[in-house]
mmCIF file with all atom_site columns, C-alpha atoms in Angstrom:
data_model
loop_
_atom_site.group_PDB
_atom_site.id
_atom_site.type_symbol
_atom_site.label_atom_id
_atom_site.label_alt_id
_atom_site.label_comp_id
_atom_site.label_asym_id
_atom_site.label_entity_id
_atom_site.label_seq_id
_atom_site.pdbx_PDB_ins_code
_atom_site.Cartn_x
_atom_site.Cartn_y
_atom_site.Cartn_z
_atom_site.occupancy
_atom_site.B_iso_or_equiv
_atom_site.pdbx_formal_charge
_atom_site.auth_seq_id
_atom_site.auth_comp_id
_atom_site.auth_asym_id
_atom_site.auth_atom_id
_atom_site.pdbx_PDB_model_num
ATOM 1  C CA . GLY A 1 1  ? 24.724  -8.187  -6.803  1.00 39.00 ? 1  GLY A CA 1
ATOM 2  C CA . GLU A 1 2  ? 21.357  -8.517  -8.397  1.00 41.00 ? 2  GLU A CA 1
ATOM 3  C CA . GLY A 1 3  ? 18.039  -8.560  -6.576  1.00 42.00 ? 3  GLY A CA 1
ATOM 4  C CA . PRO A 1 4  ? 15.171  -10.982 -7.216  1.00 44.00 ? 4  PRO A CA 1
ATOM 5  C CA . GLY A 1 5  ? 14.586  -11.649 -10.875 1.00 44.00 ? 5  GLY A CA 1
ATOM 6  C CA . GLY A 1 6  ? 17.811  -9.844  -11.777 1.00 41.00 ? 6  GLY A CA 1
ATOM 7  C CA . ARG A 1 7  ? 16.272  -6.433  -11.079 1.00 40.00 ? 7  ARG A CA 1
ATOM 8  C CA . GLY A 1 8  ? 18.408  -3.798  -9.393  1.00 39.00 ? 8  GLY A CA 1
ATOM 9  C CA . PRO A 1 9  ? 20.871  -4.143  -6.517  1.00 43.00 ? 9  PRO A CA 1
ATOM 10 C CA . ALA A 1 10 ? 20.659  -6.914  -3.926  1.00 46.00 ? 10 ALA A CA 1
ATOM 11 C CA . ARG A 1 11 ? 18.373  -6.109  -1.016  1.00 57.00 ? 11 ARG A CA 1
ATOM 12 C CA . ALA A 1 12 ? 19.203  -5.903  2.694   1.00 62.00 ? 12 ALA A CA 1
ATOM 13 C CA . MET A 1 13 ? 19.373  -9.162  4.601   1.00 80.00 ? 13 MET A CA 1
ATOM 14 C CA . ALA A 1 14 ? 15.880  -9.917  5.919   1.00 82.00 ? 14 ALA A CA 1
ATOM 15 C CA . CYS A 1 15 ? 16.828  -11.156 9.406   1.00 81.00 ? 15 CYS A CA 1
ATOM 16 C CA . ALA A 1 16 ? 19.131  -8.227  10.136  1.00 82.00 ? 16 ALA A CA 1
ATOM 17 C CA . ALA A 1 17 ? 16.491  -5.732  9.001   1.00 82.00 ? 17 ALA A CA 1
ATOM 18 C CA . LEU A 1 18 ? 13.712  -7.431  11.003  1.00 83.00 ? 18 LEU A CA 1
ATOM 19 C CA . GLY A 1 19 ? 15.953  -7.691  14.083  1.00 81.00 ? 19 GLY A CA 1
ATOM 20 C CA . ALA A 1 20 ? 16.954  -4.026  13.879  1.00 83.00 ? 20 ALA A CA 1
ATOM 21 C CA . ARG A 1 21 ? 13.255  -3.119  13.984  1.00 82.00 ? 21 ARG A CA 1
ATOM 22 C CA . ARG A 1 22 ? 12.618  -5.595  16.823  1.00 81.00 ? 22 ARG A CA 1
ATOM 23 C CA . LEU A 1 23 ? 10.204  -7.580  14.635  1.00 79.00 ? 23 LEU A CA 1
ATOM 24 C CA . LEU A 1 24 ? 12.168  -10.824 14.940  1.00 80.00 ? 24 LEU A CA 1
ATOM 25 C CA . ALA A 1 25 ? 12.996  -12.259 18.340  1.00 77.00 ? 25 ALA A CA 1
ATOM 26 C CA . ALA A 1 26 ? 14.438  -15.657 17.374  1.00 77.00 ? 26 ALA A CA 1
ATOM 27 C CA . THR A 1 27 ? 14.813  -17.972 14.422  1.00 75.00 ? 27 THR A CA 1
ATOM 28 C CA . THR A 1 28 ? 16.732  -21.160 13.780  1.00 74.00 ? 28 THR A CA 1
ATOM 29 C CA . ALA A 1 29 ? 17.297  -20.441 10.114  1.00 78.00 ? 29 ALA A CA 1
ATOM 30 C CA . HIS A 1 30 ? 18.619  -16.909 9.504   1.00 77.00 ? 30 HIS A CA 1
ATOM 31 C CA . GLU A 1 31 ? 20.353  -17.974 6.300   1.00 82.00 ? 31 GLU A CA 1
ATOM 32 C CA . GLY A 1 32 ? 17.253  -19.733 4.990   1.00 83.00 ? 32 GLY A CA 1
ATOM 33 C CA . LEU A 1 33 ? 15.000  -16.732 5.613   1.00 83.00 ? 33 LEU A CA 1
ATOM 34 C CA . ASP A 1 34 ? 17.523  -14.357 4.065   1.00 84.00 ? 34 ASP A CA 1
ATOM 35 C CA . ALA A 1 35 ? 17.983  -16.603 1.015   1.00 87.00 ? 35 ALA A CA 1
ATOM 36 C CA . ALA A 1 36 ? 14.221  -17.033 0.551   1.00 86.00 ? 36 ALA A CA 1
ATOM 37 C CA . ALA A 1 37 ? 13.608  -13.264 0.672   1.00 85.00 ? 37 ALA A CA 1
ATOM 38 C CA . LYS A 1 38 ? 16.522  -12.526 -1.634  1.00 86.00 ? 38 LYS A CA 1
ATOM 39 C CA . ALA A 1 39 ? 15.276  -15.150 -4.126  1.00 89.00 ? 39 ALA A CA 1
ATOM 40 C CA . GLY A 1 40 ? 11.881  -13.416 -4.275  1.00 88.00 ? 40 GLY A CA 1
ATOM 41 C CA . ARG A 1 41 ? 9.948   -16.161 -2.477  1.00 90.00 ? 41 ARG A CA 1
ATOM 42 C CA . ARG A 1 42 ? 6.457   -15.353 -1.250  1.00 91.00 ? 42 ARG A CA 1
ATOM 43 C CA . ALA A 1 43 ? 5.824   -14.236 2.332   1.00 87.00 ? 43 ALA A CA 1
ATOM 44 C CA . TYR A 1 44 ? 2.277   -14.908 3.563   1.00 87.00 ? 44 TYR A CA 1
ATOM 45 C CA . LEU A 1 45 ? 0.275   -13.139 6.268   1.00 87.00 ? 45 LEU A CA 1
ATOM 46 C CA . GLY A 1 46 ? -3.224  -14.332 7.119   1.00 83.00 ? 46 GLY A CA 1
ATOM 47 C CA . ILE A 1 47 ? -5.440  -12.151 9.318   1.00 82.00 ? 47 ILE A CA 1
ATOM 48 C CA . ASP A 1 48 ? -8.367  -13.686 11.215  1.00 77.00 ? 48 ASP A CA 1
ATOM 49 C CA . PRO A 1 49 ? -11.617 -12.462 9.642   1.00 76.00 ? 49 PRO A CA 1
ATOM 50 C CA . THR A 1 50 ? -13.657 -13.473 12.694  1.00 76.00 ? 50 THR A CA 1
ATOM 51 C CA . ALA A 1 51 ? -11.871 -11.054 15.046  1.00 76.00 ? 51 ALA A CA 1
ATOM 52 C CA . ASP A 1 52 ? -13.719 -7.949  16.224  1.00 80.00 ? 52 ASP A CA 1
ATOM 53 C CA . GLY A 1 53 ? -11.056 -5.719  14.653  1.00 80.00 ? 53 GLY A CA 1
ATOM 54 C CA . LEU A 1 54 ? -7.396  -5.198  13.944  1.00 80.00 ? 54 LEU A CA 1
ATOM 55 C CA . HIS A 1 55 ? -4.897  -4.728  16.773  1.00 84.00 ? 55 HIS A CA 1
ATOM 56 C CA . VAL A 1 56 ? -1.235  -3.844  17.278  1.00 86.00 ? 56 VAL A CA 1
ATOM 57 C CA . GLY A 1 57 ? -0.245  -7.471  16.677  1.00 84.00 ? 57 GLY A CA 1
ATOM 58 C CA . ASN A 1 58 ? -1.669  -7.194  13.162  1.00 85.00 ? 58 ASN A CA 1
ATOM 59 C CA . LEU A 1 59 ? 0.328   -4.002  12.642  1.00 88.00 ? 59 LEU A CA 1
ATOM 60 C CA . ALA A 1 60 ? 3.571   -5.693  13.727  1.00 88.00 ? 60 ALA A CA 1
ATOM 61 C CA . ALA A 1 61 ? 2.929   -8.543  11.279  1.00 88.00 ? 61 ALA A CA 1
ATOM 62 C CA . VAL A 1 62 ? 2.155   -6.103  8.442   1.00 90.00 ? 62 VAL A CA 1
ATOM 63 C CA . MET A 1 63 ? 5.355   -4.174  9.252   1.00 89.00 ? 63 MET A CA 1
ATOM 64 C CA . ALA A 1 64 ? 7.348   -7.427  9.139   1.00 88.00 ? 64 ALA A CA 1
ATOM 65 C CA . LEU A 1 65 ? 5.761   -8.296  5.797   1.00 90.00 ? 65 LEU A CA 1
ATOM 66 C CA . ARG A 1 66 ? 6.713   -4.869  4.473   1.00 89.00 ? 66 ARG A CA 1
ATOM 67 C CA . GLN A 1 67 ? 10.305  -5.351  5.613   1.00 86.00 ? 67 GLN A CA 1
ATOM 68 C CA . LEU A 1 68 ? 10.443  -8.772  3.954   1.00 87.00 ? 68 LEU A CA 1
ATOM 69 C CA . ARG A 1 69 ? 9.255   -7.068  0.759   1.00 88.00 ? 69 ARG A CA 1
ATOM 70 C CA . ALA A 1 70 ? 12.079  -4.547  1.048   1.00 86.00 ? 70 ALA A CA 1
ATOM 71 C CA . SER A 1 71 ? 14.458  -7.511  1.388   1.00 85.00 ? 71 SER A CA 1
ATOM 72 C CA . GLY A 1 72 ? 13.201  -9.026  -1.854  1.00 88.00 ? 72 GLY A CA 1
ATOM 73 C CA . ALA A 1 73 ? 10.295  -11.284 -0.846  1.00 89.00 ? 73 ALA A CA 1
ATOM 74 C CA . ARG A 1 74 ? 6.930   -11.039 -2.591  1.00 92.00 ? 74 ARG A CA 1
ATOM 75 C CA . PRO A 1 75 ? 4.278   -10.458 0.097   1.00 91.00 ? 75 PRO A CA 1
ATOM 76 C CA . VAL A 1 76 ? 0.751   -11.819 0.151   1.00 89.00 ? 76 VAL A CA 1
ATOM 77 C CA . ALA A 1 77 ? -1.660  -10.499 2.780   1.00 87.00 ? 77 ALA A CA 1
ATOM 78 C CA . LEU A 1 78 ? -5.039  -12.182 3.128   1.00 82.00 ? 78 LEU A CA 1
ATOM 79 C CA . VAL A 1 79 ? -7.981  -11.162 5.283   1.00 79.00 ? 79 VAL A CA 1
ATOM 80 C CA . GLY A 1 80 ? -10.879 -13.566 5.197   1.00 72.00 ? 80 GLY A CA 1
ATOM 81 C CA . GLY A 1 81 ? -11.359 -16.202 2.546   1.00 63.00 ? 81 GLY A CA 1
ATOM 82 C CA . ALA A 1 82 ? -9.080  -19.197 3.086   1.00 62.00 ? 82 ALA A CA 1
ATOM 83 C CA . THR A 1 83 ? -7.735  -17.719 6.333   1.00 60.00 ? 83 THR A CA 1
ATOM 84 C CA . GLY A 1 84 ? -11.187 -18.190 7.878   1.00 63.00 ? 84 GLY A CA 1
ATOM 85 C CA . LEU A 1 85 ? -11.426 -21.767 6.622   1.00 62.00 ? 85 LEU A CA 1
ATOM 86 C CA . VAL A 1 86 ? -8.218  -22.938 8.294   1.00 61.00 ? 86 VAL A CA 1
ATOM 87 C CA . GLY A 1 87 ? -9.889  -23.051 11.692  1.00 57.00 ? 87 GLY A CA 1
ATOM 88 C CA . ASP A 1 88 ? -9.430  -21.338 14.999  1.00 58.00 ? 88 ASP A CA 1
ATOM 89 C CA . PRO A 1 89 ? -7.510  -23.295 17.653  1.00 61.00 ? 89 PRO A CA 1
ATOM 90 C CA . SER A 1 90 ? -9.958  -22.024 20.288  1.00 66.00 ? 90 SER A CA 1
ATOM 91 C CA . GLY A 1 91 ? -12.785 -23.851 18.506  1.00 63.00 ? 91 GLY A CA 1
ATOM 92 C CA . ARG A 1 92 ? -14.899 -20.798 17.659  1.00 62.00 ? 92 ARG A CA 1
ATOM 93 C CA . ASP A 1 93 ? -16.440 -20.664 14.201  1.00 59.00 ? 93 ASP A CA 1
ATOM 94 C CA . SER A 1 94 ? -17.722 -17.098 13.958  1.00 59.00 ? 94 SER A CA 1
#
């Protein structure tokens, strides 16, 4: 089959690939995630710009984003900007 936009072969199923790498513990919509990645939908990752630095949790999220890209999704990673405007659930503002 064709991949997103009719380019090249179909990509691996996103949920299976994420699960094999232990980046996905549970989801209620395997088919929906797989279909969205295969259709070339965007996958978004926002990283908190107010944090003191990056940590292993950020790395796991970046690795998941990379795997979604390999499955056909179009990744968007954002540090700062709008991510900082969304608000922190702890109430801090800097």
